[in-house]
mmCIF file of C-alpha atoms in Angstrom:
data_model
loop_
_atom_site.group_PDB
_atom_site.id
_atom_site.type_symbol
_atom_site.label_atom_id
_atom_site.label_comp_id
_atom_site.label_asym_id
_atom_site.label_seq_id
_atom_site.Cartn_x
_atom_site.Cartn_y
_atom_site.Cartn_z
ATOM 1 C CA UNK A 1 31.190 115.463 -66.001
ATOM 2 C CA UNK A 2 29.758 112.308 -64.478
ATOM 3 C CA UNK A 3 28.119 109.832 -66.863
ATOM 4 C CA UNK A 4 26.039 106.751 -66.248
ATOM 5 C CA UNK A 5 26.549 103.547 -68.174
ATOM 6 C CA UNK A 6 23.477 101.236 -68.241
ATOM 7 C CA UNK A 7 24.056 97.803 -66.739
ATOM 8 C CA UNK A 8 23.428 96.114 -70.115
ATOM 9 C CA UNK A 9 26.318 98.089 -71.653
ATOM 10 C CA UNK A 10 28.873 97.580 -68.918
ATOM 11 C CA UNK A 11 31.694 95.169 -69.707
ATOM 12 C CA UNK A 12 31.410 91.748 -68.108
ATOM 13 C CA UNK A 13 33.843 91.574 -65.198
ATOM 14 C CA UNK A 14 36.712 89.142 -65.654
ATOM 15 C CA UNK A 15 36.503 85.812 -63.900
ATOM 16 C CA UNK A 16 39.008 83.298 -62.637
ATOM 17 C CA UNK A 17 37.426 80.449 -64.608
ATOM 18 C CA UNK A 18 39.469 78.569 -67.140
ATOM 19 C CA UNK A 19 37.390 76.955 -69.911
ATOM 20 C CA UNK A 20 40.391 74.982 -71.140
ATOM 21 C CA UNK A 21 40.354 73.034 -67.861
ATOM 22 C CA UNK A 22 36.867 71.761 -68.738
ATOM 23 C CA UNK A 23 38.117 70.739 -72.193
ATOM 24 C CA UNK A 24 41.066 68.978 -70.626
ATOM 25 C CA UNK A 25 38.816 67.182 -68.179
ATOM 26 C CA UNK A 26 36.466 66.065 -70.979
ATOM 27 C CA UNK A 27 39.447 64.863 -72.982
ATOM 28 C CA UNK A 28 40.849 62.901 -70.065
ATOM 29 C CA UNK A 29 37.412 61.358 -69.431
ATOM 30 C CA UNK A 30 36.656 60.469 -73.076
ATOM 31 C CA UNK A 31 39.745 59.373 -74.870
ATOM 32 C CA UNK A 32 41.982 57.193 -72.662
ATOM 33 C CA UNK A 33 39.132 54.835 -71.755
ATOM 34 C CA UNK A 34 38.922 53.400 -75.284
ATOM 35 C CA UNK A 35 42.470 52.076 -75.402
ATOM 36 C CA UNK A 36 44.191 48.867 -74.331
ATOM 37 C CA UNK A 37 41.261 46.667 -73.334
ATOM 38 C CA UNK A 38 39.467 43.838 -75.062
ATOM 39 C CA UNK A 39 35.764 43.599 -75.947
ATOM 40 C CA UNK A 40 34.340 43.854 -72.425
ATOM 41 C CA UNK A 41 30.658 44.648 -72.901
ATOM 42 C CA UNK A 42 28.581 41.553 -73.862
ATOM 43 C CA UNK A 43 27.260 43.188 -77.025
ATOM 44 C CA UNK A 44 30.656 44.381 -78.234
ATOM 45 C CA UNK A 45 31.824 41.166 -79.949
ATOM 46 C CA UNK A 46 28.615 40.956 -81.992
ATOM 47 C CA UNK A 47 28.757 44.634 -82.948
ATOM 48 C CA UNK A 48 32.460 44.429 -83.813
ATOM 49 C CA UNK A 49 31.770 41.423 -86.047
ATOM 50 C CA UNK A 50 29.088 43.433 -87.835
ATOM 51 C CA UNK A 51 31.545 46.359 -88.271
ATOM 52 C CA UNK A 52 34.122 43.956 -89.712
ATOM 53 C CA UNK A 53 31.722 42.182 -92.089
ATOM 54 C CA UNK A 54 29.804 45.215 -93.415
ATOM 55 C CA UNK A 55 31.351 46.691 -96.600
ATOM 56 C CA UNK A 56 32.468 50.266 -96.237
ATOM 57 C CA UNK A 57 29.796 52.562 -97.599
ATOM 58 C CA UNK A 58 27.018 49.972 -97.345
ATOM 59 C CA UNK A 59 23.553 51.129 -96.289
ATOM 60 C CA UNK A 60 22.762 48.066 -94.158
ATOM 61 C CA UNK A 61 25.024 46.425 -91.557
ATOM 62 C CA UNK A 62 25.559 42.714 -92.064
ATOM 63 C CA UNK A 63 26.213 39.895 -89.594
ATOM 64 C CA UNK A 64 27.111 36.377 -90.830
ATOM 65 C CA UNK A 65 25.757 37.249 -94.247
ATOM 66 C CA UNK A 66 22.339 38.490 -93.084
ATOM 67 C CA UNK A 67 20.949 41.992 -92.499
ATOM 68 C CA UNK A 68 21.745 43.149 -88.933
ATOM 69 C CA UNK A 69 19.244 45.741 -87.602
ATOM 70 C CA UNK A 70 20.532 45.886 -84.029
ATOM 71 C CA UNK A 71 23.334 48.230 -85.140
ATOM 72 C CA UNK A 72 22.768 51.720 -86.487
ATOM 73 C CA UNK A 73 24.156 51.966 -90.059
ATOM 74 C CA UNK A 74 25.607 55.403 -89.325
ATOM 75 C CA UNK A 75 27.407 54.106 -86.265
ATOM 76 C CA UNK A 76 28.845 51.154 -88.193
ATOM 77 C CA UNK A 77 30.134 53.384 -90.990
ATOM 78 C CA UNK A 78 31.609 55.852 -88.505
ATOM 79 C CA UNK A 79 33.423 53.037 -86.749
ATOM 80 C CA UNK A 80 34.815 51.824 -90.046
ATOM 81 C CA UNK A 81 35.967 55.331 -90.919
ATOM 82 C CA UNK A 82 37.895 55.639 -87.643
ATOM 83 C CA UNK A 83 39.425 52.180 -88.262
ATOM 84 C CA UNK A 84 40.706 53.402 -91.621
ATOM 85 C CA UNK A 85 42.054 56.622 -90.120
ATOM 86 C CA UNK A 86 43.649 55.231 -86.907
ATOM 87 C CA UNK A 87 44.396 51.524 -87.339
ATOM 88 C CA UNK A 88 46.984 50.169 -87.083
ATOM 89 C CA UNK A 89 49.391 53.100 -86.741
ATOM 90 C CA UNK A 90 47.605 54.906 -83.809
ATOM 91 C CA UNK A 91 45.305 52.253 -82.306
ATOM 92 C CA UNK A 92 44.307 48.643 -82.696
ATOM 93 C CA UNK A 93 41.130 47.773 -84.593
ATOM 94 C CA UNK A 94 39.045 47.470 -81.419
ATOM 95 C CA UNK A 95 40.082 50.862 -80.058
ATOM 96 C CA UNK A 96 39.723 52.598 -83.386
ATOM 97 C CA UNK A 97 36.150 51.312 -83.702
ATOM 98 C CA UNK A 98 35.348 52.638 -80.193
ATOM 99 C CA UNK A 99 36.245 56.139 -81.377
ATOM 100 C CA UNK A 100 32.766 56.199 -82.991
ATOM 101 C CA UNK A 101 31.362 56.187 -79.455
ATOM 102 C CA UNK A 102 33.765 58.906 -78.446
ATOM 103 C CA UNK A 103 32.749 61.037 -81.413
ATOM 104 C CA UNK A 104 29.002 60.802 -80.805
ATOM 105 C CA UNK A 105 29.413 61.243 -77.075
ATOM 106 C CA UNK A 106 31.443 64.386 -77.733
ATOM 107 C CA UNK A 107 28.598 65.643 -79.991
ATOM 108 C CA UNK A 108 26.132 65.025 -77.176
ATOM 109 C CA UNK A 109 28.253 66.808 -74.622
ATOM 110 C CA UNK A 110 28.767 69.753 -76.967
ATOM 111 C CA UNK A 111 25.061 70.044 -77.684
ATOM 112 C CA UNK A 112 24.070 69.707 -74.049
ATOM 113 C CA UNK A 113 26.660 72.250 -72.929
ATOM 114 C CA UNK A 114 25.574 74.770 -75.522
ATOM 115 C CA UNK A 115 21.939 74.213 -74.487
ATOM 116 C CA UNK A 116 22.851 74.966 -70.919
ATOM 117 C CA UNK A 117 24.658 78.125 -71.985
ATOM 118 C CA UNK A 118 21.856 79.353 -74.215
ATOM 119 C CA UNK A 119 18.922 78.311 -72.033
ATOM 120 C CA UNK A 120 20.259 79.269 -68.573
ATOM 121 C CA UNK A 121 23.055 81.754 -69.096
ATOM 122 C CA UNK A 122 26.773 82.128 -68.755
ATOM 123 C CA UNK A 123 28.658 79.373 -66.962
ATOM 124 C CA UNK A 124 25.723 76.939 -66.903
ATOM 125 C CA UNK A 125 26.972 75.045 -69.935
ATOM 126 C CA UNK A 126 30.002 73.987 -67.982
ATOM 127 C CA UNK A 127 27.751 72.683 -65.169
ATOM 128 C CA UNK A 128 25.644 70.610 -67.606
ATOM 129 C CA UNK A 129 28.738 68.967 -69.019
ATOM 130 C CA UNK A 130 30.192 68.231 -65.581
ATOM 131 C CA UNK A 131 26.950 66.664 -64.446
ATOM 132 C CA UNK A 132 26.839 64.439 -67.554
ATOM 133 C CA UNK A 133 30.495 63.419 -67.194
ATOM 134 C CA UNK A 134 29.750 62.472 -63.596
ATOM 135 C CA UNK A 135 26.739 60.339 -64.478
ATOM 136 C CA UNK A 136 27.451 56.667 -64.155
ATOM 137 C CA UNK A 137 25.349 55.565 -67.065
ATOM 138 C CA UNK A 138 27.235 57.625 -69.649
ATOM 139 C CA UNK A 139 30.625 56.028 -68.895
ATOM 140 C CA UNK A 140 30.172 52.679 -70.733
ATOM 141 C CA UNK A 141 28.437 54.324 -73.682
ATOM 142 C CA UNK A 142 31.386 56.626 -74.210
ATOM 143 C CA UNK A 143 34.126 54.015 -73.819
ATOM 144 C CA UNK A 144 32.676 50.883 -75.395
ATOM 145 C CA UNK A 145 31.277 50.094 -78.825
ATOM 146 C CA UNK A 146 27.634 50.990 -78.407
ATOM 147 C CA UNK A 147 25.253 52.481 -80.968
ATOM 148 C CA UNK A 148 23.261 54.042 -78.150
ATOM 149 C CA UNK A 149 25.731 56.932 -78.172
ATOM 150 C CA UNK A 150 23.788 58.128 -81.207
ATOM 151 C CA UNK A 151 20.785 58.652 -78.876
ATOM 152 C CA UNK A 152 22.851 60.826 -76.551
ATOM 153 C CA UNK A 153 24.142 62.875 -79.445
ATOM 154 C CA UNK A 154 20.664 63.277 -80.918
ATOM 155 C CA UNK A 155 19.053 64.549 -77.695
ATOM 156 C CA UNK A 156 21.996 66.860 -76.983
ATOM 157 C CA UNK A 157 21.825 68.435 -80.426
ATOM 158 C CA UNK A 158 18.045 68.769 -80.190
ATOM 159 C CA UNK A 159 18.394 70.650 -76.906
ATOM 160 C CA UNK A 160 20.975 72.968 -78.506
ATOM 161 C CA UNK A 161 18.615 73.595 -81.388
ATOM 162 C CA UNK A 162 15.704 74.617 -79.208
ATOM 163 C CA UNK A 163 18.002 76.690 -77.001
ATOM 164 C CA UNK A 164 18.871 78.937 -79.953
ATOM 165 C CA UNK A 165 15.495 78.770 -81.712
ATOM 166 C CA UNK A 166 14.427 82.223 -80.492
ATOM 167 C CA UNK A 167 17.506 83.870 -82.091
ATOM 168 C CA UNK A 168 18.883 81.611 -84.855
ATOM 169 C CA UNK A 169 16.037 79.882 -86.639
ATOM 170 C CA UNK A 170 18.107 78.316 -89.473
ATOM 171 C CA UNK A 171 20.783 76.903 -87.144
ATOM 172 C CA UNK A 172 18.088 75.603 -84.807
ATOM 173 C CA UNK A 173 16.233 73.870 -87.673
ATOM 174 C CA UNK A 174 19.407 72.180 -88.865
ATOM 175 C CA UNK A 175 20.321 70.978 -85.374
ATOM 176 C CA UNK A 176 16.823 69.607 -84.802
ATOM 177 C CA UNK A 177 16.837 67.861 -88.197
ATOM 178 C CA UNK A 178 20.257 66.277 -87.593
ATOM 179 C CA UNK A 179 19.124 65.166 -84.100
ATOM 180 C CA UNK A 180 16.032 63.491 -85.541
ATOM 181 C CA UNK A 181 18.111 61.634 -88.120
ATOM 182 C CA UNK A 182 20.541 60.367 -85.470
ATOM 183 C CA UNK A 183 17.663 59.174 -83.288
ATOM 184 C CA UNK A 184 15.997 57.439 -86.224
ATOM 185 C CA UNK A 185 19.209 55.616 -87.077
ATOM 186 C CA UNK A 186 19.444 54.159 -83.588
ATOM 187 C CA UNK A 187 15.872 53.900 -82.267
ATOM 188 C CA UNK A 188 13.355 54.170 -85.107
ATOM 189 C CA UNK A 189 10.930 56.838 -86.221
ATOM 190 C CA UNK A 190 8.866 56.988 -83.020
ATOM 191 C CA UNK A 191 11.821 58.174 -80.874
ATOM 192 C CA UNK A 192 13.050 60.256 -83.844
ATOM 193 C CA UNK A 193 9.769 62.188 -83.861
ATOM 194 C CA UNK A 194 10.211 63.359 -80.239
ATOM 195 C CA UNK A 195 12.243 66.506 -80.977
ATOM 196 C CA UNK A 196 9.765 67.770 -83.553
ATOM 197 C CA UNK A 197 6.711 66.685 -81.586
ATOM 198 C CA UNK A 198 8.072 68.423 -78.511
ATOM 199 C CA UNK A 199 8.545 71.649 -80.439
ATOM 200 C CA UNK A 200 5.091 71.669 -81.956
ATOM 201 C CA UNK A 201 3.555 70.814 -78.582
ATOM 202 C CA UNK A 202 5.397 73.687 -76.937
ATOM 203 C CA UNK A 203 4.269 76.060 -79.671
ATOM 204 C CA UNK A 204 0.632 75.011 -79.268
ATOM 205 C CA UNK A 205 0.450 74.953 -75.503
ATOM 206 C CA UNK A 206 3.086 77.254 -73.993
ATOM 207 C CA UNK A 207 2.948 81.010 -74.464
ATOM 208 C CA UNK A 208 6.761 81.760 -74.343
ATOM 209 C CA UNK A 209 7.210 79.422 -77.316
ATOM 210 C CA UNK A 210 4.332 80.823 -79.401
ATOM 211 C CA UNK A 211 6.142 83.207 -81.689
ATOM 212 C CA UNK A 212 6.655 83.591 -85.437
ATOM 213 C CA UNK A 213 10.357 82.783 -85.173
ATOM 214 C CA UNK A 214 9.614 79.476 -83.375
ATOM 215 C CA UNK A 215 6.991 78.673 -86.001
ATOM 216 C CA UNK A 216 9.528 79.310 -88.765
ATOM 217 C CA UNK A 217 12.058 77.138 -86.962
ATOM 218 C CA UNK A 218 9.592 74.266 -86.625
ATOM 219 C CA UNK A 219 8.467 74.466 -90.257
ATOM 220 C CA UNK A 220 12.086 74.565 -91.464
ATOM 221 C CA UNK A 221 13.076 71.696 -89.146
ATOM 222 C CA UNK A 222 10.189 69.533 -90.326
ATOM 223 C CA UNK A 223 10.859 70.211 -94.034
ATOM 224 C CA UNK A 224 14.572 69.461 -93.501
ATOM 225 C CA UNK A 225 14.038 66.318 -91.411
ATOM 226 C CA UNK A 226 11.671 64.585 -93.850
ATOM 227 C CA UNK A 227 14.109 64.321 -96.828
ATOM 228 C CA UNK A 228 17.147 63.621 -94.590
ATOM 229 C CA UNK A 229 15.336 60.845 -92.749
ATOM 230 C CA UNK A 230 14.085 59.394 -96.076
ATOM 231 C CA UNK A 231 17.593 58.865 -97.483
ATOM 232 C CA UNK A 232 18.294 55.619 -95.632
ATOM 233 C CA UNK A 233 15.015 53.770 -96.375
ATOM 234 C CA UNK A 234 14.964 54.891 -99.986
ATOM 235 C CA UNK A 235 18.572 53.856 -100.529
ATOM 236 C CA UNK A 236 17.953 50.537 -98.778
ATOM 237 C CA UNK A 237 14.889 49.837 -100.928
ATOM 238 C CA UNK A 238 16.952 50.390 -104.075
ATOM 239 C CA UNK A 239 20.096 48.496 -103.067
ATOM 240 C CA UNK A 240 18.635 45.736 -100.886
ATOM 241 C CA UNK A 241 14.897 45.234 -101.415
ATOM 242 C CA UNK A 242 14.687 42.198 -99.160
ATOM 243 C CA UNK A 243 16.399 43.998 -96.311
ATOM 244 C CA UNK A 244 14.131 47.015 -96.840
ATOM 245 C CA UNK A 245 11.019 44.795 -96.571
ATOM 246 C CA UNK A 246 12.367 43.365 -93.311
ATOM 247 C CA UNK A 247 13.156 46.864 -92.006
ATOM 248 C CA UNK A 248 9.687 48.137 -92.949
ATOM 249 C CA UNK A 249 7.766 45.211 -91.486
ATOM 250 C CA UNK A 250 9.777 44.574 -88.324
ATOM 251 C CA UNK A 251 12.089 47.492 -87.426
ATOM 252 C CA UNK A 252 10.587 50.751 -88.701
ATOM 253 C CA UNK A 253 9.485 51.799 -85.209
ATOM 254 C CA UNK A 254 12.614 50.565 -83.474
ATOM 255 C CA UNK A 255 11.960 48.495 -80.376
ATOM 256 C CA UNK A 256 8.217 48.710 -80.975
ATOM 257 C CA UNK A 257 8.439 46.682 -84.234
ATOM 258 C CA UNK A 258 7.259 47.559 -87.712
ATOM 259 C CA UNK A 259 4.194 47.833 -89.870
ATOM 260 C CA UNK A 260 3.329 44.122 -89.601
ATOM 261 C CA UNK A 261 4.168 43.618 -85.977
ATOM 262 C CA UNK A 262 3.735 46.615 -83.663
ATOM 263 C CA UNK A 263 4.033 45.932 -79.912
ATOM 264 C CA UNK A 264 4.331 47.733 -76.630
ATOM 265 C CA UNK A 265 4.777 46.689 -72.988
ATOM 266 C CA UNK A 266 4.848 48.458 -69.644
ATOM 267 C CA UNK A 267 8.454 48.345 -68.478
ATOM 268 C CA UNK A 268 8.517 51.205 -65.975
ATOM 269 C CA UNK A 269 9.362 49.041 -62.927
ATOM 270 C CA UNK A 270 12.437 47.702 -64.740
ATOM 271 C CA UNK A 271 13.740 51.204 -65.512
ATOM 272 C CA UNK A 272 12.988 52.449 -61.983
ATOM 273 C CA UNK A 273 15.405 49.833 -60.716
ATOM 274 C CA UNK A 274 18.207 51.263 -62.838
ATOM 275 C CA UNK A 275 17.511 55.013 -62.990
ATOM 276 C CA UNK A 276 18.928 55.734 -59.505
ATOM 277 C CA UNK A 277 22.454 54.584 -60.386
ATOM 278 C CA UNK A 278 22.335 55.277 -64.104
ATOM 279 C CA UNK A 279 21.369 58.944 -63.755
ATOM 280 C CA UNK A 280 23.300 59.761 -60.656
ATOM 281 C CA UNK A 281 23.981 62.624 -59.900
ATOM 282 C CA UNK A 282 21.793 64.127 -62.699
ATOM 283 C CA UNK A 283 18.525 62.808 -61.238
ATOM 284 C CA UNK A 284 18.959 64.045 -57.640
ATOM 285 C CA UNK A 285 20.138 67.435 -58.884
ATOM 286 C CA UNK A 286 17.100 67.684 -61.159
ATOM 287 C CA UNK A 287 14.812 66.824 -58.248
ATOM 288 C CA UNK A 288 16.597 69.476 -56.170
ATOM 289 C CA UNK A 289 15.874 72.035 -58.902
ATOM 290 C CA UNK A 290 12.231 70.982 -59.151
ATOM 291 C CA UNK A 291 11.697 71.490 -55.420
ATOM 292 C CA UNK A 292 13.215 74.943 -55.221
ATOM 293 C CA UNK A 293 11.009 78.032 -55.141
ATOM 294 C CA UNK A 294 13.312 80.006 -57.399
ATOM 295 C CA UNK A 295 11.744 79.818 -60.891
ATOM 296 C CA UNK A 296 13.684 78.648 -63.909
ATOM 297 C CA UNK A 297 13.687 80.485 -67.212
ATOM 298 C CA UNK A 298 10.329 79.622 -68.779
ATOM 299 C CA UNK A 299 11.775 78.311 -72.016
ATOM 300 C CA UNK A 300 14.253 75.996 -70.319
ATOM 301 C CA UNK A 301 11.794 74.597 -67.780
ATOM 302 C CA UNK A 302 9.017 73.892 -70.269
ATOM 303 C CA UNK A 303 11.365 72.293 -72.824
ATOM 304 C CA UNK A 304 13.052 70.068 -70.247
ATOM 305 C CA UNK A 305 9.812 68.925 -68.585
ATOM 306 C CA UNK A 306 8.033 68.245 -71.907
ATOM 307 C CA UNK A 307 10.987 66.314 -73.286
ATOM 308 C CA UNK A 308 11.364 64.286 -70.082
ATOM 309 C CA UNK A 309 7.656 63.418 -70.022
ATOM 310 C CA UNK A 310 7.618 62.273 -73.663
ATOM 311 C CA UNK A 311 10.810 60.254 -73.454
ATOM 312 C CA UNK A 312 9.915 58.649 -70.111
ATOM 313 C CA UNK A 313 6.595 57.509 -71.562
ATOM 314 C CA UNK A 314 8.195 56.032 -74.657
ATOM 315 C CA UNK A 315 10.945 54.308 -72.714
ATOM 316 C CA UNK A 316 8.425 52.838 -70.269
ATOM 317 C CA UNK A 317 6.318 51.418 -73.116
ATOM 318 C CA UNK A 318 9.222 49.975 -75.100
ATOM 319 C CA UNK A 319 8.925 46.134 -75.040
ATOM 320 C CA UNK A 320 12.670 45.741 -75.326
ATOM 321 C CA UNK A 321 14.396 46.110 -71.972
ATOM 322 C CA UNK A 322 17.644 47.997 -72.276
ATOM 323 C CA UNK A 323 18.992 50.125 -69.428
ATOM 324 C CA UNK A 324 21.152 52.082 -71.916
ATOM 325 C CA UNK A 325 17.891 53.622 -73.252
ATOM 326 C CA UNK A 326 17.899 55.804 -70.143
ATOM 327 C CA UNK A 327 20.675 57.825 -71.803
ATOM 328 C CA UNK A 328 17.852 59.621 -73.624
ATOM 329 C CA UNK A 329 16.787 61.437 -70.435
ATOM 330 C CA UNK A 330 20.271 62.282 -69.185
ATOM 331 C CA UNK A 331 20.686 65.597 -71.075
ATOM 332 C CA UNK A 332 17.367 67.154 -69.933
ATOM 333 C CA UNK A 333 18.015 65.951 -66.408
ATOM 334 C CA UNK A 334 21.447 67.551 -66.466
ATOM 335 C CA UNK A 335 19.938 70.767 -67.820
ATOM 336 C CA UNK A 336 17.515 70.907 -64.860
ATOM 337 C CA UNK A 337 20.158 69.923 -62.370
ATOM 338 C CA UNK A 338 22.540 72.655 -63.550
ATOM 339 C CA UNK A 339 19.945 75.359 -63.036
ATOM 340 C CA UNK A 340 20.232 75.257 -59.227
ATOM 341 C CA UNK A 341 23.600 73.620 -58.832
ATOM 342 C CA UNK A 342 25.241 76.760 -57.492
ATOM 343 C CA UNK A 343 22.594 77.034 -54.783
ATOM 344 C CA UNK A 344 23.364 73.687 -53.161
ATOM 345 C CA UNK A 345 24.411 73.899 -49.558
ATOM 346 C CA UNK A 346 28.067 73.165 -48.912
ATOM 347 C CA UNK A 347 28.441 69.481 -48.211
ATOM 348 C CA UNK A 348 25.126 68.539 -49.882
ATOM 349 C CA UNK A 349 26.970 66.510 -52.535
#
């Protein structure tokens, strides 16, 4: 007797793809670059000095005996942890400290890849990771001492959180909360608010996101983020009141200043000069996707475009010029670029 098996119940045909090759490629790209070279990047000697001077477990990085707010406390403590684990038996002190960048870059790649898989479907996570690995701007952040790798990890984890929000509300809320804390550590509360603000904006304005599960995710993420983000300022106010006052008045909002000195400036021309090389090939691939007639999944498209719009606006208004800030928009650009990557004509890239 002939039977019919619905397409949704048929087993997925085997493929000739080897996920371990992607892991090997990511390993070859991430790990060897941190070894056997001195402090190349101009900011590395200053950051390494702060890592060396700050007591292990301290809430505030120190440089020459004064509070140092240009380094994320979480990054400094992570670098010190890797120094204790790896130096001197496996790596010198410089290389061991750089493993903090490797760790947070790996988190960002994991989050971005999982977002591509959950948002777009099978195999797309691999494409997102490959686009990011190929982007020129990510290379120095992954291989040098640079606290901006926290930004990359934060946006990647936030993307993963929203990609699973329709199915796994608790996991999504935790990922979004962790992402917000990482962003706050490196860039202040304005940038840290982007993941939550994006989610609430999507829920209010975009029908595919207006569901009870998304609402539960956003409420849980907000309630989880607030106490987690409060740990650092509360601990700093107790242990170092003078440093807390300086943080509150001058650094609470990151590059925009603090409660006593808030500032903004239009820096878009500066970033337009750097985006073409920094985000290559993620930017051209995202533009290719945006110009195709084939529609993207509604959830992926709306999240990527909303996130890009908010982050671009905040980067353009930041008075502190730093091309590494563009790493914030790399994951959503890679997500868009991966959506139509397989439809590129042969020889187009």
